[in-house]
Tab-separated table of C-alpha atoms and ligand atoms in Angstrom:
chain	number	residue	atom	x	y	z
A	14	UNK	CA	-60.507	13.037	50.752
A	15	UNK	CA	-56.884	14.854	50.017
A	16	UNK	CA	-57.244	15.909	46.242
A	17	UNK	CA	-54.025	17.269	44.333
A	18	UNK	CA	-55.629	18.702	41.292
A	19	UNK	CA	-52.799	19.314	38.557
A	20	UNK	CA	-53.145	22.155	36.117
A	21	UNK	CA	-53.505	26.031	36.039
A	22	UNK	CA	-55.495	27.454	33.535
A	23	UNK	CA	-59.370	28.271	34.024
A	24	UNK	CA	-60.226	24.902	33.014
A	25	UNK	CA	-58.425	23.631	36.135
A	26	UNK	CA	-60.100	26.757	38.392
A	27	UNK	CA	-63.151	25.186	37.257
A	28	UNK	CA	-62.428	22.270	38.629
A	29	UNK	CA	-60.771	23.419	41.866
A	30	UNK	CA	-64.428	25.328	41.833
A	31	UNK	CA	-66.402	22.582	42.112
A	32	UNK	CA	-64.264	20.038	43.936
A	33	UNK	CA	-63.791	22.567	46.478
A	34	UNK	CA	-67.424	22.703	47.246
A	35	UNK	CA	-67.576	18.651	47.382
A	36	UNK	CA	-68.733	18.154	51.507
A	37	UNK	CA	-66.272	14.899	51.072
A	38	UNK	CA	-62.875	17.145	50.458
A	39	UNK	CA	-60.871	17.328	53.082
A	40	UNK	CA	-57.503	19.014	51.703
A	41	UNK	CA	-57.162	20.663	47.996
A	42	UNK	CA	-53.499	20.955	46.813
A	43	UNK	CA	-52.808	22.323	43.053
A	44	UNK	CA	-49.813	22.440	41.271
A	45	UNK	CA	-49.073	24.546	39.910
A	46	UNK	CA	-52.423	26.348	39.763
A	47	UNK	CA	-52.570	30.198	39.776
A	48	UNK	CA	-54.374	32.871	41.837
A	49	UNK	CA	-57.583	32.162	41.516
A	50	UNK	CA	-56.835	28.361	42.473
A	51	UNK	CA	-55.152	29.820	45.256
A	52	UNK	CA	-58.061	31.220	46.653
A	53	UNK	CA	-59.008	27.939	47.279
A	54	UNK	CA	-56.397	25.164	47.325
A	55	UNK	CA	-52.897	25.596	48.819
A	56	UNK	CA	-50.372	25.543	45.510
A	57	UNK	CA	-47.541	24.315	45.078
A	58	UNK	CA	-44.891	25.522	42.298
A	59	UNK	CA	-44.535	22.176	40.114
A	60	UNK	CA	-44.707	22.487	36.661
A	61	UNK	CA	-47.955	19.662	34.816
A	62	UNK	CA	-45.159	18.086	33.517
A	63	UNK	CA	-42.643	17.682	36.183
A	64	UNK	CA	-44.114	14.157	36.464
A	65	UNK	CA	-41.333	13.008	39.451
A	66	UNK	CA	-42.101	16.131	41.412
A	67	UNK	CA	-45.858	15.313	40.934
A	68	UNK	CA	-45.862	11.930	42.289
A	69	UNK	CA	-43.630	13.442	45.006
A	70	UNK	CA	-46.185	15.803	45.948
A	71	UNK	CA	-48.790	12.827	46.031
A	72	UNK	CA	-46.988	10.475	47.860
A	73	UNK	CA	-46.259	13.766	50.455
A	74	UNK	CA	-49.624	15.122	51.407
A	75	UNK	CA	-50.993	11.121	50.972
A	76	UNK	CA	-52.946	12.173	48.122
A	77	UNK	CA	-56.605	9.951	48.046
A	78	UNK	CA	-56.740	11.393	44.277
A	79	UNK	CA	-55.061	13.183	41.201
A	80	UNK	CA	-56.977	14.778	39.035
A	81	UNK	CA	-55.070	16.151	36.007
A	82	UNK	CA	-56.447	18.472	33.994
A	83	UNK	CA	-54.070	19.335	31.148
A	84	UNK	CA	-53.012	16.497	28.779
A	85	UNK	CA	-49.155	17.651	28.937
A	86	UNK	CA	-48.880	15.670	32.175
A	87	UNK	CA	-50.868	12.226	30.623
A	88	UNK	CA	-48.535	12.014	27.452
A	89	UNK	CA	-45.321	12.271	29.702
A	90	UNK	CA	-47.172	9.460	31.381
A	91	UNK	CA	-47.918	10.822	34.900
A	92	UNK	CA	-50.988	8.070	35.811
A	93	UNK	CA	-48.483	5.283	35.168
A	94	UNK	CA	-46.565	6.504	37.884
A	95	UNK	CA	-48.835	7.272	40.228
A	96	UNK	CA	-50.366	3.947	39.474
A	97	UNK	CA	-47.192	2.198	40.571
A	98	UNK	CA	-47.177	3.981	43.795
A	99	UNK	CA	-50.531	3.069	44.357
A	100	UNK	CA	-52.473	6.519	43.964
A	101	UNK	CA	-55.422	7.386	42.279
A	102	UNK	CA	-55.443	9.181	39.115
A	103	UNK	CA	-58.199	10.699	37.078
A	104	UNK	CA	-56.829	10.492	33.690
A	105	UNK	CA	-55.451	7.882	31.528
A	106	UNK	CA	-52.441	6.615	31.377
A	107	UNK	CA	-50.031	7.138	28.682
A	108	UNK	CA	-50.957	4.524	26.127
A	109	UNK	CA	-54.713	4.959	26.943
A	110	UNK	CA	-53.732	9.120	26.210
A	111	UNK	CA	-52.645	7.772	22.977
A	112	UNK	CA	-56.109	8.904	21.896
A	113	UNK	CA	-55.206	12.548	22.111
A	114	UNK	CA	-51.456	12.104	21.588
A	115	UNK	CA	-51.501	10.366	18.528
A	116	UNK	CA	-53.405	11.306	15.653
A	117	UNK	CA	-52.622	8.300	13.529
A	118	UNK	CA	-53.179	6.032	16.378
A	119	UNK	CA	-56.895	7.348	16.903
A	120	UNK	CA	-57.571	7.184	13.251
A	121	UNK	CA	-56.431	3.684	12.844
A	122	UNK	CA	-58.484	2.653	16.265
A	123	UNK	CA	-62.023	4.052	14.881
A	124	UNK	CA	-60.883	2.114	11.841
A	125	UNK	CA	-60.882	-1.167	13.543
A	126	UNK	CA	-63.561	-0.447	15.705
A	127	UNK	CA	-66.320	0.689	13.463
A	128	UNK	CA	-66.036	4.288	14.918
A	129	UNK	CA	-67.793	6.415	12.462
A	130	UNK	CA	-65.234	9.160	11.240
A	131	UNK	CA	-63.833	10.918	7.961
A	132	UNK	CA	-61.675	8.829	5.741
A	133	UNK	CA	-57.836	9.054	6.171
A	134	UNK	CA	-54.580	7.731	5.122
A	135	UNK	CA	-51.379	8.194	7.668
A	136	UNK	CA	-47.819	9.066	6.486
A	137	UNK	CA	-44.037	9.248	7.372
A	138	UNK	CA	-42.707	10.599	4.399
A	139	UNK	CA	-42.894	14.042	2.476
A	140	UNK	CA	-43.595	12.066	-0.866
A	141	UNK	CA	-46.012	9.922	0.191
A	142	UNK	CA	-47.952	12.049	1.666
A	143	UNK	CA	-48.366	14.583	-0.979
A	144	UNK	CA	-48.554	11.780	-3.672
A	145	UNK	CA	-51.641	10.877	-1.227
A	146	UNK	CA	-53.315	14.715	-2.010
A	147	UNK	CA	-54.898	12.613	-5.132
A	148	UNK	CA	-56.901	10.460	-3.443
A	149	UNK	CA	-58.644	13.497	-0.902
A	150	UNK	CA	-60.580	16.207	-2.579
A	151	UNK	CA	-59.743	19.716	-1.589
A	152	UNK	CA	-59.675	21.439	1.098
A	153	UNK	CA	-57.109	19.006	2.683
A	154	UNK	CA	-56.890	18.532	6.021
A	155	UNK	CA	-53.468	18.279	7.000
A	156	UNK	CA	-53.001	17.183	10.700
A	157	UNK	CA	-50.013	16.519	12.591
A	158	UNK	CA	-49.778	13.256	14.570
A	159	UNK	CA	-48.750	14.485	17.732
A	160	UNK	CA	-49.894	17.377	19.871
A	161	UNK	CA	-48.405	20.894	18.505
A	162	UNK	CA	-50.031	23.121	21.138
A	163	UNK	CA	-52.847	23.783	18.936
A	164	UNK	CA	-51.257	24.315	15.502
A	165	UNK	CA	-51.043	20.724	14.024
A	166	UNK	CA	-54.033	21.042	11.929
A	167	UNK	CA	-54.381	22.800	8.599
A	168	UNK	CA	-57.048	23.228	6.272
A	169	UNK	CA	-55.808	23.656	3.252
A	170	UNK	CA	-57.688	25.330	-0.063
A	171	UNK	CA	-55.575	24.616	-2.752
A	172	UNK	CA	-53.226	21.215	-3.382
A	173	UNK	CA	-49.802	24.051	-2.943
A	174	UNK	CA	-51.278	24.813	0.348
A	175	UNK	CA	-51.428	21.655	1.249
A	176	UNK	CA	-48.088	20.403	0.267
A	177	UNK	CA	-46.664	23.200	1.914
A	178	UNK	CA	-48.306	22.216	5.339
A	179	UNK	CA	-46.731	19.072	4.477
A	180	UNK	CA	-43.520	20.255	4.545
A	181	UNK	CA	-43.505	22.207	7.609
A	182	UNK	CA	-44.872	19.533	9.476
A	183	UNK	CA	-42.794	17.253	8.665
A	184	UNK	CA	-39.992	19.470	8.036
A	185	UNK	CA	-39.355	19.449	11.888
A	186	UNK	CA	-41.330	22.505	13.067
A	187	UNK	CA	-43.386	20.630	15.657
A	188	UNK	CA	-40.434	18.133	17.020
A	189	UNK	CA	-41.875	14.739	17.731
A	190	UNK	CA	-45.435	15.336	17.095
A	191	UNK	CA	-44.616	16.009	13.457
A	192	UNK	CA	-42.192	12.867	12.420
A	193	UNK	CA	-45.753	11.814	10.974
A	194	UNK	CA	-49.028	12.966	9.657
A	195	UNK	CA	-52.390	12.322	8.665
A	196	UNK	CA	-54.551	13.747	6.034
A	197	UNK	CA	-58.365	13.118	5.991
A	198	UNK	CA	-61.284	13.916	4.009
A	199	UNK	CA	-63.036	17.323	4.875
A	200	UNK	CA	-65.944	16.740	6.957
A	201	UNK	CA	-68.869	19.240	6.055
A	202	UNK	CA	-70.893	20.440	9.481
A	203	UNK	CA	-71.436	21.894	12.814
A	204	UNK	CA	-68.945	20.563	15.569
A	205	UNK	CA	-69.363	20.132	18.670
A	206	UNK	CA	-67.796	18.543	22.001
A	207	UNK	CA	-69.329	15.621	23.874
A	208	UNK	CA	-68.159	14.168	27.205
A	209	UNK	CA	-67.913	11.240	29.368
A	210	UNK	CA	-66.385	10.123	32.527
A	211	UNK	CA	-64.894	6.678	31.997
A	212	UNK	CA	-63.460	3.990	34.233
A	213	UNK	CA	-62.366	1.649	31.824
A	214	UNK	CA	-65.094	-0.454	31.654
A	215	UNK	CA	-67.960	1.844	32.000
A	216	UNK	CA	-69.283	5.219	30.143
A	217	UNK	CA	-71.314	8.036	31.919
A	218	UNK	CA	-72.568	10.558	29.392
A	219	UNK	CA	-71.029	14.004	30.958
A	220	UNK	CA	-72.917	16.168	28.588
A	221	UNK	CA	-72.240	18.268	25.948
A	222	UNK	CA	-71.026	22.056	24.525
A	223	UNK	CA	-70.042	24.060	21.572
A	224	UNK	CA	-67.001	26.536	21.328
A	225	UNK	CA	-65.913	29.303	19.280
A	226	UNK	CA	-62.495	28.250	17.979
A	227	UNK	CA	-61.758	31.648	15.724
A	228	UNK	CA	-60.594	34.769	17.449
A	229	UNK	CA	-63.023	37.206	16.019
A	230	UNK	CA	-66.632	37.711	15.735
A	231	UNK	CA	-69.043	35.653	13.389
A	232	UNK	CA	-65.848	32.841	13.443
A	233	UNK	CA	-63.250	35.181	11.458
A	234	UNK	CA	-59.879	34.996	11.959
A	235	UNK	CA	-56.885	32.819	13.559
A	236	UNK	CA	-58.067	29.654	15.527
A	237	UNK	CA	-57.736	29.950	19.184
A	238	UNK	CA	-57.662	27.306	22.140
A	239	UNK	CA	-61.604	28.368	22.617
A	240	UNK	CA	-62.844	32.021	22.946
A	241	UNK	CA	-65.985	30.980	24.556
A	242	UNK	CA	-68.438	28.469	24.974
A	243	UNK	CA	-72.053	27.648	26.008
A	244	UNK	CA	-73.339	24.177	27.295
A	245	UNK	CA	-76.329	22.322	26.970
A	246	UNK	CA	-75.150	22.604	22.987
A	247	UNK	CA	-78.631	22.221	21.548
A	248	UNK	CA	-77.122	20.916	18.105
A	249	UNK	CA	-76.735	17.913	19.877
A	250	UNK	CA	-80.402	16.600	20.685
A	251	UNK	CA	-80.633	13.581	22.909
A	252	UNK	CA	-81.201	11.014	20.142
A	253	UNK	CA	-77.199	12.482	18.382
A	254	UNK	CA	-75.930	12.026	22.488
A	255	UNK	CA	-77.471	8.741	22.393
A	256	UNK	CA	-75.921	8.162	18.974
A	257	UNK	CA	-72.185	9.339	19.732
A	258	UNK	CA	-72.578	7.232	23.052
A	259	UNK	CA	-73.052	4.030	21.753
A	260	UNK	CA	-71.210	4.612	18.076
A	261	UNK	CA	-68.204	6.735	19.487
A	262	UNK	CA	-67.966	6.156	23.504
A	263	UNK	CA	-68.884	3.365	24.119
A	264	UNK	CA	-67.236	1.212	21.475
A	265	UNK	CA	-64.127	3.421	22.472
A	266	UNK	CA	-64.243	2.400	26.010
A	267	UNK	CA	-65.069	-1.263	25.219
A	268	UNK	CA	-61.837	-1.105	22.345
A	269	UNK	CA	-59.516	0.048	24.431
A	270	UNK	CA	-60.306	-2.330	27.301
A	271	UNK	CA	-59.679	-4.824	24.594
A	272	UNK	CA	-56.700	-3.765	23.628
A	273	UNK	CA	-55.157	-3.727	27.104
A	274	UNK	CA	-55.362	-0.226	27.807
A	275	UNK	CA	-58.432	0.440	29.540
A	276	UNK	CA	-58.879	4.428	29.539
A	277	UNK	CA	-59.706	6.577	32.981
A	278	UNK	CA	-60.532	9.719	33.019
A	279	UNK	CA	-62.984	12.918	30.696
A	280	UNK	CA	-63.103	11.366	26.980
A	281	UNK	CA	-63.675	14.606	25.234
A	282	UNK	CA	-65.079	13.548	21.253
A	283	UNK	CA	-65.079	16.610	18.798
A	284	UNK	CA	-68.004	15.447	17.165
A	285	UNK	CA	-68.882	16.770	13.801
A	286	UNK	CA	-72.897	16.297	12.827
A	287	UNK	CA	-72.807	16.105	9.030
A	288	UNK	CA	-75.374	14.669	6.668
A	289	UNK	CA	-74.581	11.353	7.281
A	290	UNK	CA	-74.901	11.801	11.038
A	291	UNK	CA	-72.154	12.577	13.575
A	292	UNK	CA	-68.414	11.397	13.094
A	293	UNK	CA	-65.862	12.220	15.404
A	294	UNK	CA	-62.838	14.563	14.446
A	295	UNK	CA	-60.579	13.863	17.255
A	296	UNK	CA	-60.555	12.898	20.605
A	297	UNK	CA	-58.641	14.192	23.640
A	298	UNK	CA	-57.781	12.764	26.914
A	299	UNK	CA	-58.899	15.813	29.058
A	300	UNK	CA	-61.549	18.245	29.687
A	301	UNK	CA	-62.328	20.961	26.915
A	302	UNK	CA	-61.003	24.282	27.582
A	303	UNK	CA	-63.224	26.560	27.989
A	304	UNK	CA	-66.121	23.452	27.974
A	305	UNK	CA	-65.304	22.558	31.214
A	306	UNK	CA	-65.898	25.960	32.678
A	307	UNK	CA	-69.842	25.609	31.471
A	308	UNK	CA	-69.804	22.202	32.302
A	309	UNK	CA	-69.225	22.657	35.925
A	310	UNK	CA	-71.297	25.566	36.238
A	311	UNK	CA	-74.667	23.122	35.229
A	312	UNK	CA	-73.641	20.190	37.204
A	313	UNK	CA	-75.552	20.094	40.195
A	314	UNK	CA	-74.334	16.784	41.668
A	315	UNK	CA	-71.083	16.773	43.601
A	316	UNK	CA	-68.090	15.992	41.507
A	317	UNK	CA	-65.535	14.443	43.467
A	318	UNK	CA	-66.939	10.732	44.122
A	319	UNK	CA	-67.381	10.635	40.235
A	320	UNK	CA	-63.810	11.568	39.300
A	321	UNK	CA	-63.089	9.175	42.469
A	322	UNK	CA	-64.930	6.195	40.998
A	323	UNK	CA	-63.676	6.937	37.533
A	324	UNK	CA	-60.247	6.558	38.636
A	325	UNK	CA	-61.010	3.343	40.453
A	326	UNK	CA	-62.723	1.457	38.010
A	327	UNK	CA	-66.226	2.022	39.855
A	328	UNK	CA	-68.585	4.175	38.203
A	329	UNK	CA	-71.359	1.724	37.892
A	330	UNK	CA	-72.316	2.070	41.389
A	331	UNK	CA	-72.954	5.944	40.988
A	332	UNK	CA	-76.540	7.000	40.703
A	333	UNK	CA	-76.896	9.190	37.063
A	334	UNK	CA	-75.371	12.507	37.319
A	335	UNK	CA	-77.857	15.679	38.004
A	336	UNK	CA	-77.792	18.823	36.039
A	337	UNK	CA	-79.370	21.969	36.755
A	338	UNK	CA	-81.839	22.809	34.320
A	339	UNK	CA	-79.666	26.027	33.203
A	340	UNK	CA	-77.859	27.163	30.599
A	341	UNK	CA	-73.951	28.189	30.860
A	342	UNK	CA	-71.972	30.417	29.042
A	343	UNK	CA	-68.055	31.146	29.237
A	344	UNK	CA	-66.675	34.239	27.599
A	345	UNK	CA	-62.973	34.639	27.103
A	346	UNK	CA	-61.101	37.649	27.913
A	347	UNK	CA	-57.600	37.323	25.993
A	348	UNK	CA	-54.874	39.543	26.248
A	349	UNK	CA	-54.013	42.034	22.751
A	350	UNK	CA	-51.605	39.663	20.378
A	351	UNK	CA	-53.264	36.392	21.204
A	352	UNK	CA	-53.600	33.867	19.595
A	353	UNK	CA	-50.075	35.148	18.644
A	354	UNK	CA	-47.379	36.156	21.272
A	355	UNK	CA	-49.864	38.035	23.883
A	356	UNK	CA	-48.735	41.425	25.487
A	357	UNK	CA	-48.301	40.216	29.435
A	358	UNK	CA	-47.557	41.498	32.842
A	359	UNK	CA	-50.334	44.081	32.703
A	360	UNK	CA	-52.464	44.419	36.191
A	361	UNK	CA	-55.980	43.091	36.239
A	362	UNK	CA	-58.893	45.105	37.652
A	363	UNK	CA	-62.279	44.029	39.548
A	364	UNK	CA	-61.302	40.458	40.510
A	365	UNK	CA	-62.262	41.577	43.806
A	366	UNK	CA	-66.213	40.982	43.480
A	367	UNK	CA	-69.242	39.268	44.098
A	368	UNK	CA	-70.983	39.118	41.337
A	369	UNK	CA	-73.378	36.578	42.920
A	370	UNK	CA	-74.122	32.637	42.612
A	371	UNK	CA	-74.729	32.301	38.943
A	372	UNK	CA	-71.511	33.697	37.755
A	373	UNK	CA	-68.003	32.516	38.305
A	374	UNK	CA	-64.713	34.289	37.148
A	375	UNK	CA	-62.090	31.959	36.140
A	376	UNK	CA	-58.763	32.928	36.203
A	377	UNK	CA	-56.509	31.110	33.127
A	378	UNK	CA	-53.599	33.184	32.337
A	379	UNK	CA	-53.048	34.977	35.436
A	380	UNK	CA	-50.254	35.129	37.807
A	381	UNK	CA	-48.695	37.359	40.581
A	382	UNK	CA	-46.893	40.133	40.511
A	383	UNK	CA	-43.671	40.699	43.590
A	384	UNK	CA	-46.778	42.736	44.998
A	385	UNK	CA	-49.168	39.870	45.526
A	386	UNK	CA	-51.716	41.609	42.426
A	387	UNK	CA	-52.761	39.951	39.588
A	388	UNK	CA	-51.551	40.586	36.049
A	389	UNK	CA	-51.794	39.004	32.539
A	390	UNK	CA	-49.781	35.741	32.231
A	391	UNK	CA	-50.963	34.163	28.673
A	392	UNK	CA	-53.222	34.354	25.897
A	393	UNK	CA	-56.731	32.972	27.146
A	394	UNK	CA	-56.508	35.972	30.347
A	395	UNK	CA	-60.175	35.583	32.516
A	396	UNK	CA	-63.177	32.970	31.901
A	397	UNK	CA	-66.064	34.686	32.299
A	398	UNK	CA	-69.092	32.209	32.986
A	399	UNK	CA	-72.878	32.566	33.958
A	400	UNK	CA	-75.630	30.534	34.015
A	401	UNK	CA	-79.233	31.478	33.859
A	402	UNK	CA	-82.613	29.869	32.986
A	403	UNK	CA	-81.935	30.699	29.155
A	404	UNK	CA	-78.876	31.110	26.862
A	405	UNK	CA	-80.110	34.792	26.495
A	406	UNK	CA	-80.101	35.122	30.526
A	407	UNK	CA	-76.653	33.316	31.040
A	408	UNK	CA	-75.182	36.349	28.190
A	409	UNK	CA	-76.626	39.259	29.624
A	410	UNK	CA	-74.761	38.264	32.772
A	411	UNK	CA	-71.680	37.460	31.878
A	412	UNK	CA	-71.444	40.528	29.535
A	413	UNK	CA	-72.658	42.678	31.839
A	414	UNK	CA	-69.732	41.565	34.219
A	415	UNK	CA	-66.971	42.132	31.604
A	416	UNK	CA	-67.393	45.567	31.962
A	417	UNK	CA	-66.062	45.416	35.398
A	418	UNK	CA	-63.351	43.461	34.567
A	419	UNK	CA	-60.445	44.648	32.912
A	420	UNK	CA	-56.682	45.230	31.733
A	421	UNK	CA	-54.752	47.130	29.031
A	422	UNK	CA	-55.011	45.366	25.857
A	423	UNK	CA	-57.699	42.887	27.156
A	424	UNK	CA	-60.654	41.748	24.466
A	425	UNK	CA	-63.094	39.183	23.870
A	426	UNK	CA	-65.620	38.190	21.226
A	427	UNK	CA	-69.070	39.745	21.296
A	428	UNK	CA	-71.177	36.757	20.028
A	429	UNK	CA	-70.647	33.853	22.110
A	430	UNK	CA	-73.290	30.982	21.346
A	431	UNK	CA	-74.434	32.937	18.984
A	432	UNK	CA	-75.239	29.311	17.068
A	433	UNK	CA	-77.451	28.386	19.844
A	434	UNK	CA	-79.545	31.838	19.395
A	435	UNK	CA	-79.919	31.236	15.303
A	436	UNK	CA	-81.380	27.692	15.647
B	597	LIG	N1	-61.756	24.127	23.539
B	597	LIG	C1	-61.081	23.153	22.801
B	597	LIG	C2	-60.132	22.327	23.542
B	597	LIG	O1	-60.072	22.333	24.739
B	597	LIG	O2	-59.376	21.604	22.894
């Protein structure tokens, strides 16, 4: 099969990982991918959004399959042209996306679906929305409608707090994605993200695993895209997975067939397990960032005929997926300012080495330098995953490989899954 996987963080290295090692691949092309992809796909230089360049790219090396990785290219609707060229695509098209790109849409969805999730009201105007702060108790939760690279939500203490998120939001700071919002009631609990491969009929649990959103150890500080993460997430025991597949995915899948947009692709559900059992928090239309890392590490069966079938409507056929009976961590190594403006163009050290068949080094926020070396290019730098018979196991690996890793400013939290070790 000829595979153009689009993307180029670590998420999408993770993927090149495994689909690289699938016995059916017979050419891997990424765009624009980075180093590390390079190492094992031929890249090409278009940008995840540059949907016409895309499909030109597809239709040029006769791709069997797309795989997109980051939802940039879904929203701008890069399926739905694929689709009319007759390619493959795993991920949804842009209406299906809808239930990452629009906040307001999801909300209203789980509404009429019976999708257990926190109450909400959804808003166009400054005054409405903070007349609306009556009828929530604090903290609010103010969240943009569209996607604002990871800044659209705000948790508000106090009601001036909350108003003031109001105003920035929809005071033009986030473009498009903030011309509405949605507030919704604070959901008390331990969150954590659950996946499945869908075809638009059918639902195949993908498993599950928890990330460390704050920068700093013991969850302090700014929220991040993910500064680690661990997978199986044993918060979520199989009778929650069984719940969240038939109360979230499933009536998802079965909704949005209904409503003429039958969704393709990862549905990743930020599930939050309160008192009253687990409600979803969002959804997106893509893989979790760094979840995906762990989650390729465990999966023992090949990949590729899954996201093949996905894409084609035919999962049913697929025996169940197998998993190795390990558990995988993913430490982030960010670069010094993130999650603000991170210091770049610094040289990275000790990507060089073997450090054997349980570990993998992701590369996210890398790129080259005129020398052919690789230096910091973003926030989220180096992914560094194990996996090992116990959580325990998979840390004392991957830390242990940090400290041959390295570049000036570079740092990562100290207590990934540390969750998992207190339950
Ligand atoms: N790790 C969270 C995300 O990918 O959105």
């Amino acid at each position: 099969m000829k595979v153009l996987l689009v993307g180029s963080g670590g998420r999408e290295h993770a993927l090149a990982w495994k689909i690289a090692q699938s016995p059916r691949l017979s050419r891997l092309v990424a765009a624009p991918g980075n180093p590390g992809i390079a190492r094992l796909a031929e890249v090409r230089p278009i940008r995840a959004d540059d949907v016409e360049g895309l499909v030109g790219l597809a239709v040029e090396i006769a791709a069997d399959l797309v795989v997109v990785g980051p939802e940039t290219a879904l929203e701008v609707g890069l399926a739905d042209r694929l689709a009319e060229r007759g390619i493959a695509c795993f991920g949804p098209t842009q209406s299906a996306a809808r239930l990452e790109t629009s906040k307001g849409f999801t909300k209203a969805f789980a509404a009429r679906h019976g999708i257990p999730t926190a109450a909400y009201g959804a808003y166009q105007t400054a005054t409405e929305a903070k007349a609306a702060l009556a009828d929530f108790d604090p903290p609010y939760v103010v969240k943009a409608d569209g996607i604002a690279a990871g800044k659209g939500v705000v948790i508000a203490e106090t009601r001036e707090a909350a108003e003031q998120a109001i105003d920035d939001m929809l005071g033009g700071q986030f473009g498009a994605a903030g011309s509405r919002l949605v507030i919704e009631a604070f959901m008390r609990g331990e969150e954590a993200s659950v996946f499945a491969l869908c075809d638009g009929e059918t639902a195949l649990p993908f498993g599950a695993a928890q990330d460390h959103k704050r920068v700093g150890d013991g969850d302090v500080g700014p929220n991040t895209g993910g500064m680690g993460a661990y997978s199986p997430a044993p918060l979520m025991s199989p009778s929650l997975l069984d719940e969240v597949a038939q109360k979230m995915v499933t009536a998802t899948v079965r909704g949005m067939a209904a409503e003429g947009a039958p969704y393709r692709g990862i549905l990743y559900a930020g599930v939050m397990v309160t008192e009253d059992g687990p409600k979803l928090v969002e959804y997106n239309a893509r893989f979790g960032d760094p979840e995906c890392q762990v989650l390729m590490l465990r999966l023992e069966s090949d990949l590729l005929p899954y996201l093949d079938a996905a894409a084609r409507g035919d999962l049913a056929r697929l025996p169940p997926l197998v998993w190795r009976d390990d558990v995988a961590i993913c430490v982030v190594v960010a670069a010094k300012g993130y999650p603000g403006t991170p210091t770049t163009g610094g040289l990275i050290s000790g990507l060089d080495q073997d450090f054997g068949p349980d570990m993998a080094i992701f590369q996210a926020g890398v790129a080259s330098d005129g020398e052919g070396r690789p230096v910091v290019a973003g926030g989220r730098v180096l992914n560094v995953c194990a996996r090992a018979k116990t959580l325990e196991g998979a840390r004392a690996l991957a830390y242990g490989a940090i400290g041959h890793l390295g570049f000036d400013g570079a740092f990562f939290r100290t207590d990934i899954g540390w969750r998992a070790l207190e339950r």
